[in-house]
Amino acid sequence: MLVVIKKDYEEVSREAARIVAGAVRSNSQIVLGLATGSTPLGLYKELIALHRAGDLDFSQATSFNLDEYLGLPAFHPQSFHFFMKQNFFSHVNFPSGNVHIPDGTISRNYDEYCAQYEQSIKAHGGIDLQILGIGRNGHVGFNEPTSSLASRTRLKALSRETVEDNRHSFSNDSEVPKCAITMGIGTILDSRRVLLLASGRSKAAAVAKAIEGPITSSVSASALQMHADVTFIIDEDAAYSLTQRDYYRHVLEMTQIFTPERLS
Ligand code: GLP
């Protein structure tokens, strides 16, 4: 595990973009696992800027998004389909046929649909680079506390905390989604490389539990400790509750000297 502590959100976004852009350049047919939420917005902005500058080509890339709210059609402004189009896909040359986002409008055969999503990831050779944010309760994707660490893509009930966090985005209380389709923790752990981004003091407790706490289904992100190639890129505020900050800085320095390719 590599923990990269940056000054602020802008630096987190730039560092994440540097790594993602490097990965896309070295493998034009890359399969990206993409995330929504406010955290990766800066990363998407940076990637769009690189694309516009002619420095980044997504024409052969494929993507799988982590999750989608159940009940929201793609045109709903709070759907993750809408988010991805608005904040990324409509600004880059990602072929629409290569974009996969769980369909929030299905109303039956959920298990079958989710198994197909898993199958499709497999058929594309698996996810090369998975981007993650983290919820205040330590969830990744919508793997709420107590999700099985071996879980696969499935329908998941959202926790009270997540529903509360989302409430402000919906004008009508009855519209606030109570369920989502999400990749499982097992699905995420199968990715070849994982980048988790976090910013702000509100994420500090979750980040500390994920990195330094015991591996527990109560904090889904702690399962990443079992992944052989995970990088946390976090700002000073999100790093606030970590006890080993000096050690992470030392490791990063050594990594830069001895294995710089790990960071590119
Ligand atoms: C949602 C998403 C997660 C995201 C989390 C944090 O629950 N399903 O993928 O990481 O929110 O969002 P934000 O980055 O806005 O804090």
PDB file of C-alpha atoms and ligand atoms in Angstrom:
ATOM      1  CA  MET A   1       0.000   0.000   0.000  1.00  0.00           C
ATOM      2  CA  LEU A   2       1.259   3.445  -0.889  1.00  0.00           C
ATOM      3  CA  VAL A   3      -0.097   6.496   0.944  1.00  0.00           C
ATOM      4  CA  VAL A   4       0.514   9.768  -0.879  1.00  0.00           C
ATOM      5  CA  ILE A   5      -0.303  12.842   1.197  1.00  0.00           C
ATOM      6  CA  LYS A   6      -0.791  16.038  -0.794  1.00  0.00           C
ATOM      7  CA  LYS A   7      -1.336  19.602   0.355  1.00  0.00           C
ATOM      8  CA  ASP A   8      -4.898  20.024  -0.866  1.00  0.00           C
ATOM      9  CA  TYR A   9      -7.641  18.807  -3.169  1.00  0.00           C
ATOM     10  CA  GLU A  10      -6.087  20.380  -6.278  1.00  0.00           C
ATOM     11  CA  GLU A  11      -2.826  18.517  -5.707  1.00  0.00           C
ATOM     12  CA  VAL A  12      -4.702  15.264  -5.060  1.00  0.00           C
ATOM     13  CA  SER A  13      -6.533  15.692  -8.368  1.00  0.00           C
ATOM     14  CA  ARG A  14      -3.366  16.522 -10.299  1.00  0.00           C
ATOM     15  CA  GLU A  15      -1.478  13.541  -8.868  1.00  0.00           C
ATOM     16  CA  ALA A  16      -4.376  11.182  -9.607  1.00  0.00           C
ATOM     17  CA  ALA A  17      -4.613  12.548 -13.165  1.00  0.00           C
ATOM     18  CA  ARG A  18      -0.884  12.068 -13.656  1.00  0.00           C
ATOM     19  CA  ILE A  19      -1.195   8.398 -12.696  1.00  0.00           C
ATOM     20  CA  VAL A  20      -4.369   7.740 -14.711  1.00  0.00           C
ATOM     21  CA  ALA A  21      -2.993   9.546 -17.783  1.00  0.00           C
ATOM     22  CA  GLY A  22       0.244   7.556 -17.523  1.00  0.00           C
ATOM     23  CA  ALA A  23      -1.724   4.316 -17.351  1.00  0.00           C
ATOM     24  CA  VAL A  24      -3.862   5.236 -20.390  1.00  0.00           C
ATOM     25  CA  ARG A  25      -0.770   6.231 -22.394  1.00  0.00           C
ATOM     26  CA  SER A  26       1.006   2.982 -21.622  1.00  0.00           C
ATOM     27  CA  ASN A  27      -2.055   0.852 -22.418  1.00  0.00           C
ATOM     28  CA  SER A  28      -4.398   2.422 -24.970  1.00  0.00           C
ATOM     29  CA  GLN A  29      -6.873  -0.444 -24.496  1.00  0.00           C
ATOM     30  CA  ILE A  30      -7.019   0.077 -20.755  1.00  0.00           C
ATOM     31  CA  VAL A  31     -10.108  -0.945 -18.787  1.00  0.00           C
ATOM     32  CA  LEU A  32     -10.828   1.771 -16.235  1.00  0.00           C
ATOM     33  CA  GLY A  33     -13.062   1.401 -13.200  1.00  0.00           C
ATOM     34  CA  LEU A  34     -14.662   4.792 -12.622  1.00  0.00           C
ATOM     35  CA  ALA A  35     -16.272   6.440  -9.626  1.00  0.00           C
ATOM     36  CA  THR A  36     -18.711   9.276  -9.056  1.00  0.00           C
ATOM     37  CA  GLY A  37     -19.081  11.707  -6.146  1.00  0.00           C
ATOM     38  CA  SER A  38     -17.510  15.111  -5.647  1.00  0.00           C
ATOM     39  CA  THR A  39     -14.022  13.711  -4.991  1.00  0.00           C
ATOM     40  CA  PRO A  40     -13.069  12.504  -8.508  1.00  0.00           C
ATOM     41  CA  LEU A  41     -14.427  15.694 -10.150  1.00  0.00           C
ATOM     42  CA  GLY A  42     -11.000  17.360 -10.058  1.00  0.00           C
ATOM     43  CA  LEU A  43      -9.409  14.261 -11.574  1.00  0.00           C
ATOM     44  CA  TYR A  44     -11.933  14.286 -14.437  1.00  0.00           C
ATOM     45  CA  LYS A  45     -11.282  18.007 -15.035  1.00  0.00           C
ATOM     46  CA  GLU A  46      -7.547  17.359 -15.269  1.00  0.00           C
ATOM     47  CA  LEU A  47      -8.056  14.419 -17.655  1.00  0.00           C
ATOM     48  CA  ILE A  48     -10.347  16.533 -19.837  1.00  0.00           C
ATOM     49  CA  ALA A  49      -7.702  19.281 -19.950  1.00  0.00           C
ATOM     50  CA  LEU A  50      -5.028  16.769 -20.995  1.00  0.00           C
ATOM     51  CA  HIS A  51      -7.345  15.401 -23.683  1.00  0.00           C
ATOM     52  CA  ARG A  52      -8.109  18.901 -25.010  1.00  0.00           C
ATOM     53  CA  ALA A  53      -4.418  19.664 -25.129  1.00  0.00           C
ATOM     54  CA  GLY A  54      -4.024  16.622 -27.397  1.00  0.00           C
ATOM     55  CA  ASP A  55      -2.100  14.736 -24.726  1.00  0.00           C
ATOM     56  CA  LEU A  56      -4.568  11.981 -23.927  1.00  0.00           C
ATOM     57  CA  ASP A  57      -6.550   9.656 -26.140  1.00  0.00           C
ATOM     58  CA  PHE A  58      -9.402   7.493 -24.858  1.00  0.00           C
ATOM     59  CA  SER A  59     -10.466   6.143 -28.263  1.00  0.00           C
ATOM     60  CA  GLN A  60      -9.610   2.555 -27.380  1.00  0.00           C
ATOM     61  CA  ALA A  61     -10.321   2.645 -23.654  1.00  0.00           C
ATOM     62  CA  THR A  62     -13.167   0.872 -21.874  1.00  0.00           C
ATOM     63  CA  SER A  63     -14.824   1.786 -18.602  1.00  0.00           C
ATOM     64  CA  PHE A  64     -16.979   0.204 -15.933  1.00  0.00           C
ATOM     65  CA  ASN A  65     -18.573   2.422 -13.336  1.00  0.00           C
ATOM     66  CA  LEU A  66     -18.815   1.286  -9.761  1.00  0.00           C
ATOM     67  CA  ASP A  67     -22.455   1.891  -9.105  1.00  0.00           C
ATOM     68  CA  GLU A  68     -25.810   3.474  -9.906  1.00  0.00           C
ATOM     69  CA  TYR A  69     -28.887   4.369  -7.864  1.00  0.00           C
ATOM     70  CA  LEU A  70     -31.818   2.055  -8.279  1.00  0.00           C
ATOM     71  CA  GLY A  71     -34.819   3.825  -9.753  1.00  0.00           C
ATOM     72  CA  LEU A  72     -33.009   6.677 -11.490  1.00  0.00           C
ATOM     73  CA  PRO A  73     -33.047   6.778 -15.292  1.00  0.00           C
ATOM     74  CA  ALA A  74     -29.938   7.940 -17.148  1.00  0.00           C
ATOM     75  CA  PHE A  75     -31.419  11.406 -17.771  1.00  0.00           C
ATOM     76  CA  HIS A  76     -32.081  12.064 -14.068  1.00  0.00           C
ATOM     77  CA  PRO A  77     -29.675  14.830 -12.981  1.00  0.00           C
ATOM     78  CA  GLN A  78     -28.720  12.879  -9.837  1.00  0.00           C
ATOM     79  CA  SER A  79     -28.089   9.608 -11.654  1.00  0.00           C
ATOM     80  CA  PHE A  80     -24.506   8.462 -12.034  1.00  0.00           C
ATOM     81  CA  HIS A  81     -25.129   8.094 -15.787  1.00  0.00           C
ATOM     82  CA  PHE A  82     -25.889  11.802 -15.949  1.00  0.00           C
ATOM     83  CA  PHE A  83     -22.938  12.653 -13.690  1.00  0.00           C
ATOM     84  CA  MET A  84     -20.467  10.740 -15.852  1.00  0.00           C
ATOM     85  CA  LYS A  85     -21.760  12.228 -19.087  1.00  0.00           C
ATOM     86  CA  GLN A  86     -21.819  15.759 -17.707  1.00  0.00           C
ATOM     87  CA  ASN A  87     -18.457  15.648 -15.944  1.00  0.00           C
ATOM     88  CA  PHE A  88     -16.384  13.397 -18.160  1.00  0.00           C
ATOM     89  CA  PHE A  89     -17.658  11.448 -21.143  1.00  0.00           C
ATOM     90  CA  SER A  90     -19.139  14.357 -23.099  1.00  0.00           C
ATOM     91  CA  HIS A  91     -15.748  16.125 -22.963  1.00  0.00           C
ATOM     92  CA  VAL A  92     -13.442  13.317 -24.097  1.00  0.00           C
ATOM     93  CA  ASN A  93     -13.274  10.838 -26.989  1.00  0.00           C
ATOM     94  CA  PHE A  94     -14.377   7.795 -25.005  1.00  0.00           C
ATOM     95  CA  PRO A  95     -16.431   5.616 -27.420  1.00  0.00           C
ATOM     96  CA  SER A  96     -19.950   5.408 -25.967  1.00  0.00           C
ATOM     97  CA  GLY A  97     -20.065   1.686 -26.782  1.00  0.00           C
ATOM     98  CA  ASN A  98     -17.136   1.127 -24.429  1.00  0.00           C
ATOM     99  CA  VAL A  99     -18.831   2.777 -21.453  1.00  0.00           C
ATOM    100  CA  HIS A 100     -20.542   0.544 -18.887  1.00  0.00           C
ATOM    101  CA  ILE A 101     -22.611   1.880 -16.014  1.00  0.00           C
ATOM    102  CA  PRO A 102     -25.092  -0.274 -14.082  1.00  0.00           C
ATOM    103  CA  ASP A 103     -28.657   0.328 -15.257  1.00  0.00           C
ATOM    104  CA  GLY A 104     -30.686   1.870 -12.436  1.00  0.00           C
ATOM    105  CA  THR A 105     -33.973   1.306 -14.208  1.00  0.00           C
ATOM    106  CA  ILE A 106     -34.122  -2.467 -14.043  1.00  0.00           C
ATOM    107  CA  SER A 107     -36.977  -3.686 -11.888  1.00  0.00           C
ATOM    108  CA  ARG A 108     -36.499  -7.454 -11.806  1.00  0.00           C
ATOM    109  CA  ASN A 109     -33.935 -10.230 -12.298  1.00  0.00           C
ATOM    110  CA  TYR A 110     -31.405  -8.162 -10.371  1.00  0.00           C
ATOM    111  CA  ASP A 111     -29.109 -11.106  -9.673  1.00  0.00           C
ATOM    112  CA  GLU A 112     -29.028 -12.041 -13.340  1.00  0.00           C
ATOM    113  CA  TYR A 113     -28.324  -8.453 -14.387  1.00  0.00           C
ATOM    114  CA  CYS A 114     -25.524  -8.103 -11.823  1.00  0.00           C
ATOM    115  CA  ALA A 115     -23.980 -11.426 -12.865  1.00  0.00           C
ATOM    116  CA  GLN A 116     -23.960 -10.127 -16.466  1.00  0.00           C
ATOM    117  CA  TYR A 117     -22.162  -6.953 -15.344  1.00  0.00           C
ATOM    118  CA  GLU A 118     -19.517  -9.112 -13.672  1.00  0.00           C
ATOM    119  CA  GLN A 119     -19.295 -11.274 -16.779  1.00  0.00           C
ATOM    120  CA  SER A 120     -18.818  -8.248 -18.965  1.00  0.00           C
ATOM    121  CA  ILE A 121     -15.922  -7.013 -16.804  1.00  0.00           C
ATOM    122  CA  LYS A 122     -14.357 -10.460 -17.115  1.00  0.00           C
ATOM    123  CA  ALA A 123     -14.930 -10.599 -20.876  1.00  0.00           C
ATOM    124  CA  HIS A 124     -13.014  -7.309 -21.220  1.00  0.00           C
ATOM    125  CA  GLY A 125     -10.065  -8.830 -19.398  1.00  0.00           C
ATOM    126  CA  GLY A 126     -10.776  -7.325 -15.960  1.00  0.00           C
ATOM    127  CA  ILE A 127     -10.292  -3.813 -14.633  1.00  0.00           C
ATOM    128  CA  ASP A 128      -6.760  -2.479 -15.009  1.00  0.00           C
ATOM    129  CA  LEU A 129      -7.139   0.617 -12.875  1.00  0.00           C
ATOM    130  CA  GLN A 130      -9.971   1.241 -10.442  1.00  0.00           C
ATOM    131  CA  ILE A 131     -10.649   4.773  -9.143  1.00  0.00           C
ATOM    132  CA  LEU A 132     -12.369   5.007  -5.765  1.00  0.00           C
ATOM    133  CA  GLY A 133     -13.668   7.671  -3.433  1.00  0.00           C
ATOM    134  CA  ILE A 134     -14.682   6.830   0.123  1.00  0.00           C
ATOM    135  CA  GLY A 135     -17.882   7.458   2.043  1.00  0.00           C
ATOM    136  CA  ARG A 136     -17.831   8.939   5.568  1.00  0.00           C
ATOM    137  CA  ASN A 137     -18.693   5.479   6.888  1.00  0.00           C
ATOM    138  CA  GLY A 138     -15.804   3.911   4.975  1.00  0.00           C
ATOM    139  CA  HIS A 139     -17.860   2.568   2.094  1.00  0.00           C
ATOM    140  CA  VAL A 140     -16.405   2.148  -1.383  1.00  0.00           C
ATOM    141  CA  GLY A 141     -18.830   2.055  -4.278  1.00  0.00           C
ATOM    142  CA  PHE A 142     -22.008   1.472  -2.308  1.00  0.00           C
ATOM    143  CA  ASN A 143     -20.578  -1.330  -0.204  1.00  0.00           C
ATOM    144  CA  GLU A 144     -22.075  -0.175   3.048  1.00  0.00           C
ATOM    145  CA  PRO A 145     -20.716  -1.338   6.424  1.00  0.00           C
ATOM    146  CA  THR A 146     -21.097  -5.108   6.926  1.00  0.00           C
ATOM    147  CA  SER A 147     -20.864  -5.802   3.179  1.00  0.00           C
ATOM    148  CA  SER A 148     -19.109  -9.089   2.625  1.00  0.00           C
ATOM    149  CA  LEU A 149     -15.465  -8.569   1.758  1.00  0.00           C
ATOM    150  CA  ALA A 150     -15.993 -11.179  -0.976  1.00  0.00           C
ATOM    151  CA  SER A 151     -19.117  -9.508  -2.396  1.00  0.00           C
ATOM    152  CA  ARG A 152     -19.707  -9.143  -6.126  1.00  0.00           C
ATOM    153  CA  THR A 153     -21.902  -6.743  -8.108  1.00  0.00           C
ATOM    154  CA  ARG A 154     -25.347  -6.759  -6.531  1.00  0.00           C
ATOM    155  CA  LEU A 155     -28.329  -4.776  -5.383  1.00  0.00           C
ATOM    156  CA  LYS A 156     -27.545  -3.125  -2.063  1.00  0.00           C
ATOM    157  CA  ALA A 157     -29.687  -1.196   0.429  1.00  0.00           C
ATOM    158  CA  LEU A 158     -28.140   2.153   1.318  1.00  0.00           C
ATOM    159  CA  SER A 159     -27.360   2.965   4.944  1.00  0.00           C
ATOM    160  CA  ARG A 160     -29.241   5.687   6.804  1.00  0.00           C
ATOM    161  CA  GLU A 161     -26.043   7.783   6.810  1.00  0.00           C
ATOM    162  CA  THR A 162     -25.638   7.543   3.028  1.00  0.00           C
ATOM    163  CA  VAL A 163     -29.302   8.361   2.426  1.00  0.00           C
ATOM    164  CA  GLU A 164     -28.864  11.424   4.701  1.00  0.00           C
ATOM    165  CA  ASP A 165     -25.694  12.475   2.854  1.00  0.00           C
ATOM    166  CA  ASN A 166     -27.606  12.297  -0.417  1.00  0.00           C
ATOM    167  CA  ARG A 167     -30.812  13.985   0.731  1.00  0.00           C
ATOM    168  CA  HIS A 168     -29.614  17.541  -0.069  1.00  0.00           C
ATOM    169  CA  SER A 169     -29.218  16.620  -3.758  1.00  0.00           C
ATOM    170  CA  PHE A 170     -32.900  15.780  -4.196  1.00  0.00           C
ATOM    171  CA  SER A 171     -35.732  18.300  -4.152  1.00  0.00           C
ATOM    172  CA  ASN A 172     -38.271  15.710  -3.072  1.00  0.00           C
ATOM    173  CA  ASP A 173     -37.663  13.387  -0.094  1.00  0.00           C
ATOM    174  CA  SER A 174     -39.555  10.517  -1.725  1.00  0.00           C
ATOM    175  CA  GLU A 175     -37.096  10.640  -4.643  1.00  0.00           C
ATOM    176  CA  VAL A 176     -34.000   9.956  -2.491  1.00  0.00           C
ATOM    177  CA  PRO A 177     -32.798   6.482  -3.535  1.00  0.00           C
ATOM    178  CA  LYS A 178     -32.768   3.772  -0.888  1.00  0.00           C
ATOM    179  CA  CYS A 179     -30.935   1.143  -2.954  1.00  0.00           C
ATOM    180  CA  ALA A 180     -28.181   0.972  -5.530  1.00  0.00           C
ATOM    181  CA  ILE A 181     -26.512  -1.515  -7.822  1.00  0.00           C
ATOM    182  CA  THR A 182     -22.853  -1.636  -6.878  1.00  0.00           C
ATOM    183  CA  MET A 183     -19.743  -3.589  -7.714  1.00  0.00           C
ATOM    184  CA  GLY A 184     -18.819  -5.709  -4.709  1.00  0.00           C
ATOM    185  CA  ILE A 185     -15.676  -5.523  -2.631  1.00  0.00           C
ATOM    186  CA  GLY A 186     -14.530  -8.764  -4.255  1.00  0.00           C
ATOM    187  CA  THR A 187     -15.059  -7.135  -7.664  1.00  0.00           C
ATOM    188  CA  ILE A 188     -12.960  -4.131  -6.633  1.00  0.00           C
ATOM    189  CA  LEU A 189     -10.220  -6.318  -5.162  1.00  0.00           C
ATOM    190  CA  ASP A 190      -9.937  -8.127  -8.504  1.00  0.00           C
ATOM    191  CA  SER A 191      -8.795  -4.900 -10.219  1.00  0.00           C
ATOM    192  CA  ARG A 192      -5.114  -4.887 -11.089  1.00  0.00           C
ATOM    193  CA  ARG A 193      -4.506  -1.515  -9.511  1.00  0.00           C
ATOM    194  CA  VAL A 194      -6.597   0.666  -7.192  1.00  0.00           C
ATOM    195  CA  LEU A 195      -6.385   4.427  -6.598  1.00  0.00           C
ATOM    196  CA  LEU A 196      -8.429   5.756  -3.700  1.00  0.00           C
ATOM    197  CA  LEU A 197      -8.844   9.529  -3.474  1.00  0.00           C
ATOM    198  CA  ALA A 198      -9.976  11.413  -0.404  1.00  0.00           C
ATOM    199  CA  SER A 199     -10.095  15.042   0.581  1.00  0.00           C
ATOM    200  CA  GLY A 200     -11.278  16.968   3.610  1.00  0.00           C
ATOM    201  CA  ARG A 201     -11.543  16.511   7.353  1.00  0.00           C
ATOM    202  CA  SER A 202     -14.939  14.792   7.027  1.00  0.00           C
ATOM    203  CA  LYS A 203     -13.120  11.800   5.504  1.00  0.00           C
ATOM    204  CA  ALA A 204     -10.272  11.652   8.047  1.00  0.00           C
ATOM    205  CA  ALA A 205     -11.820   9.039  10.329  1.00  0.00           C
ATOM    206  CA  ALA A 206     -12.806   6.747   7.454  1.00  0.00           C
ATOM    207  CA  VAL A 207      -9.368   7.094   5.832  1.00  0.00           C
ATOM    208  CA  ALA A 208      -7.562   6.263   9.096  1.00  0.00           C
ATOM    209  CA  LYS A 209      -9.733   3.181   9.644  1.00  0.00           C
ATOM    210  CA  ALA A 210      -9.233   2.080   6.054  1.00  0.00           C
ATOM    211  CA  ILE A 211      -5.436   2.410   6.149  1.00  0.00           C
ATOM    212  CA  GLU A 212      -4.532   1.687   9.764  1.00  0.00           C
ATOM    213  CA  GLY A 213      -7.539  -0.024  11.263  1.00  0.00           C
ATOM    214  CA  PRO A 214      -8.233  -3.730  11.339  1.00  0.00           C
ATOM    215  CA  ILE A 215      -9.629  -5.313   8.192  1.00  0.00           C
ATOM    216  CA  THR A 216     -13.321  -5.424   8.909  1.00  0.00           C
ATOM    217  CA  SER A 217     -16.583  -5.490   7.025  1.00  0.00           C
ATOM    218  CA  SER A 218     -17.610  -2.542   9.236  1.00  0.00           C
ATOM    219  CA  VAL A 219     -15.251  -0.410   7.115  1.00  0.00           C
ATOM    220  CA  SER A 220     -15.418  -1.688   3.535  1.00  0.00           C
ATOM    221  CA  ALA A 221     -12.357   0.286   2.411  1.00  0.00           C
ATOM    222  CA  SER A 222     -10.195  -1.584   4.968  1.00  0.00           C
ATOM    223  CA  ALA A 223     -10.420  -4.581   2.605  1.00  0.00           C
ATOM    224  CA  LEU A 224      -8.007  -2.673   0.344  1.00  0.00           C
ATOM    225  CA  GLN A 225      -5.241  -3.624   2.778  1.00  0.00           C
ATOM    226  CA  MET A 226      -5.457  -7.048   1.124  1.00  0.00           C
ATOM    227  CA  HIS A 227      -4.844  -5.582  -2.337  1.00  0.00           C
ATOM    228  CA  ALA A 228      -1.267  -5.825  -3.598  1.00  0.00           C
ATOM    229  CA  ASP A 229      -1.323  -2.583  -5.600  1.00  0.00           C
ATOM    230  CA  VAL A 230      -3.327   0.147  -3.929  1.00  0.00           C
ATOM    231  CA  THR A 231      -2.438   3.825  -3.704  1.00  0.00           C
ATOM    232  CA  PHE A 232      -4.274   6.231  -1.425  1.00  0.00           C
ATOM    233  CA  ILE A 233      -3.956   9.829  -2.638  1.00  0.00           C
ATOM    234  CA  ILE A 234      -5.262  12.057   0.105  1.00  0.00           C
ATOM    235  CA  ASP A 235      -4.890  15.643   1.228  1.00  0.00           C
ATOM    236  CA  GLU A 236      -3.581  16.837   4.600  1.00  0.00           C
ATOM    237  CA  ASP A 237      -7.103  17.185   5.970  1.00  0.00           C
ATOM    238  CA  ALA A 238      -8.076  13.644   5.026  1.00  0.00           C
ATOM    239  CA  ALA A 239      -4.761  12.417   6.479  1.00  0.00           C
ATOM    240  CA  TYR A 240      -5.432  14.184   9.796  1.00  0.00           C
ATOM    241  CA  SER A 241      -6.216  11.050  11.859  1.00  0.00           C
ATOM    242  CA  LEU A 242      -3.444   8.831  10.493  1.00  0.00           C
ATOM    243  CA  THR A 243      -0.873   7.948  13.160  1.00  0.00           C
ATOM    244  CA  GLN A 244       1.939   6.981  10.747  1.00  0.00           C
ATOM    245  CA  ARG A 245       2.105  10.063   8.519  1.00  0.00           C
ATOM    246  CA  ASP A 246       5.877  10.445   8.843  1.00  0.00           C
ATOM    247  CA  TYR A 247       6.403   6.826   7.870  1.00  0.00           C
ATOM    248  CA  TYR A 248       4.203   7.212   4.736  1.00  0.00           C
ATOM    249  CA  ARG A 249       6.262  10.265   3.712  1.00  0.00           C
ATOM    250  CA  HIS A 250       9.465   8.275   4.223  1.00  0.00           C
ATOM    251  CA  VAL A 251       8.119   5.339   2.174  1.00  0.00           C
ATOM    252  CA  LEU A 252       7.119   7.721  -0.611  1.00  0.00           C
ATOM    253  CA  GLU A 253      10.567   9.292  -0.647  1.00  0.00           C
ATOM    254  CA  MET A 254      12.190   5.831  -0.865  1.00  0.00           C
ATOM    255  CA  THR A 255       9.729   4.814  -3.599  1.00  0.00           C
ATOM    256  CA  GLN A 256      10.656   7.918  -5.587  1.00  0.00           C
ATOM    257  CA  ILE A 257      14.328   7.013  -5.315  1.00  0.00           C
ATOM    258  CA  PHE A 258      14.293   3.241  -5.780  1.00  0.00           C
ATOM    259  CA  THR A 259      11.117   2.382  -7.742  1.00  0.00           C
ATOM    260  CA  PRO A 260       9.875   5.590  -9.385  1.00  0.00           C
ATOM    261  CA  GLU A 261       7.936   3.560 -11.973  1.00  0.00           C
ATOM    262  CA  ARG A 262       5.546   2.580  -9.139  1.00  0.00           C
ATOM    263  CA  LEU A 263       4.326   6.158  -9.132  1.00  0.00           C
ATOM    264  CA  SER A 264       3.881   6.704 -12.833  1.00  0.00           C
TER     265      SER A 264
HETATM  266  C1  GLP B   1     -21.123   7.784  -2.934  1.00  0.00           C
HETATM  267  C2  GLP B   1     -20.476   6.924  -4.014  1.00  0.00           C
HETATM  268  C3  GLP B   1     -19.056   6.594  -3.664  1.00  0.00           C
HETATM  269  C4  GLP B   1     -18.308   7.853  -3.262  1.00  0.00           C
HETATM  270  C5  GLP B   1     -18.958   8.444  -2.026  1.00  0.00           C
HETATM  271  C6  GLP B   1     -18.256   9.690  -1.516  1.00  0.00           C
HETATM  272  O1  GLP B   1     -21.614   7.045  -1.894  1.00  0.00           O
HETATM  273  N1  GLP B   1     -21.193   5.703  -4.225  1.00  0.00           N
HETATM  274  O2  GLP B   1     -18.450   6.000  -4.800  1.00  0.00           O
HETATM  275  O3  GLP B   1     -16.974   7.557  -3.016  1.00  0.00           O
HETATM  276  O4  GLP B   1     -20.276   8.781  -2.375  1.00  0.00           O
HETATM  277  O5  GLP B   1     -18.659  10.810  -2.255  1.00  0.00           O
HETATM  278  P1  GLP B   1     -17.913  12.190  -2.262  1.00  0.00           P
HETATM  279  O6  GLP B   1     -16.708  12.019  -3.086  1.00  0.00           O
HETATM  280  O7  GLP B   1     -18.904  13.132  -2.879  1.00  0.00           O
HETATM  281  O8  GLP B   1     -17.609  12.519  -0.844  1.00  0.00           O
END
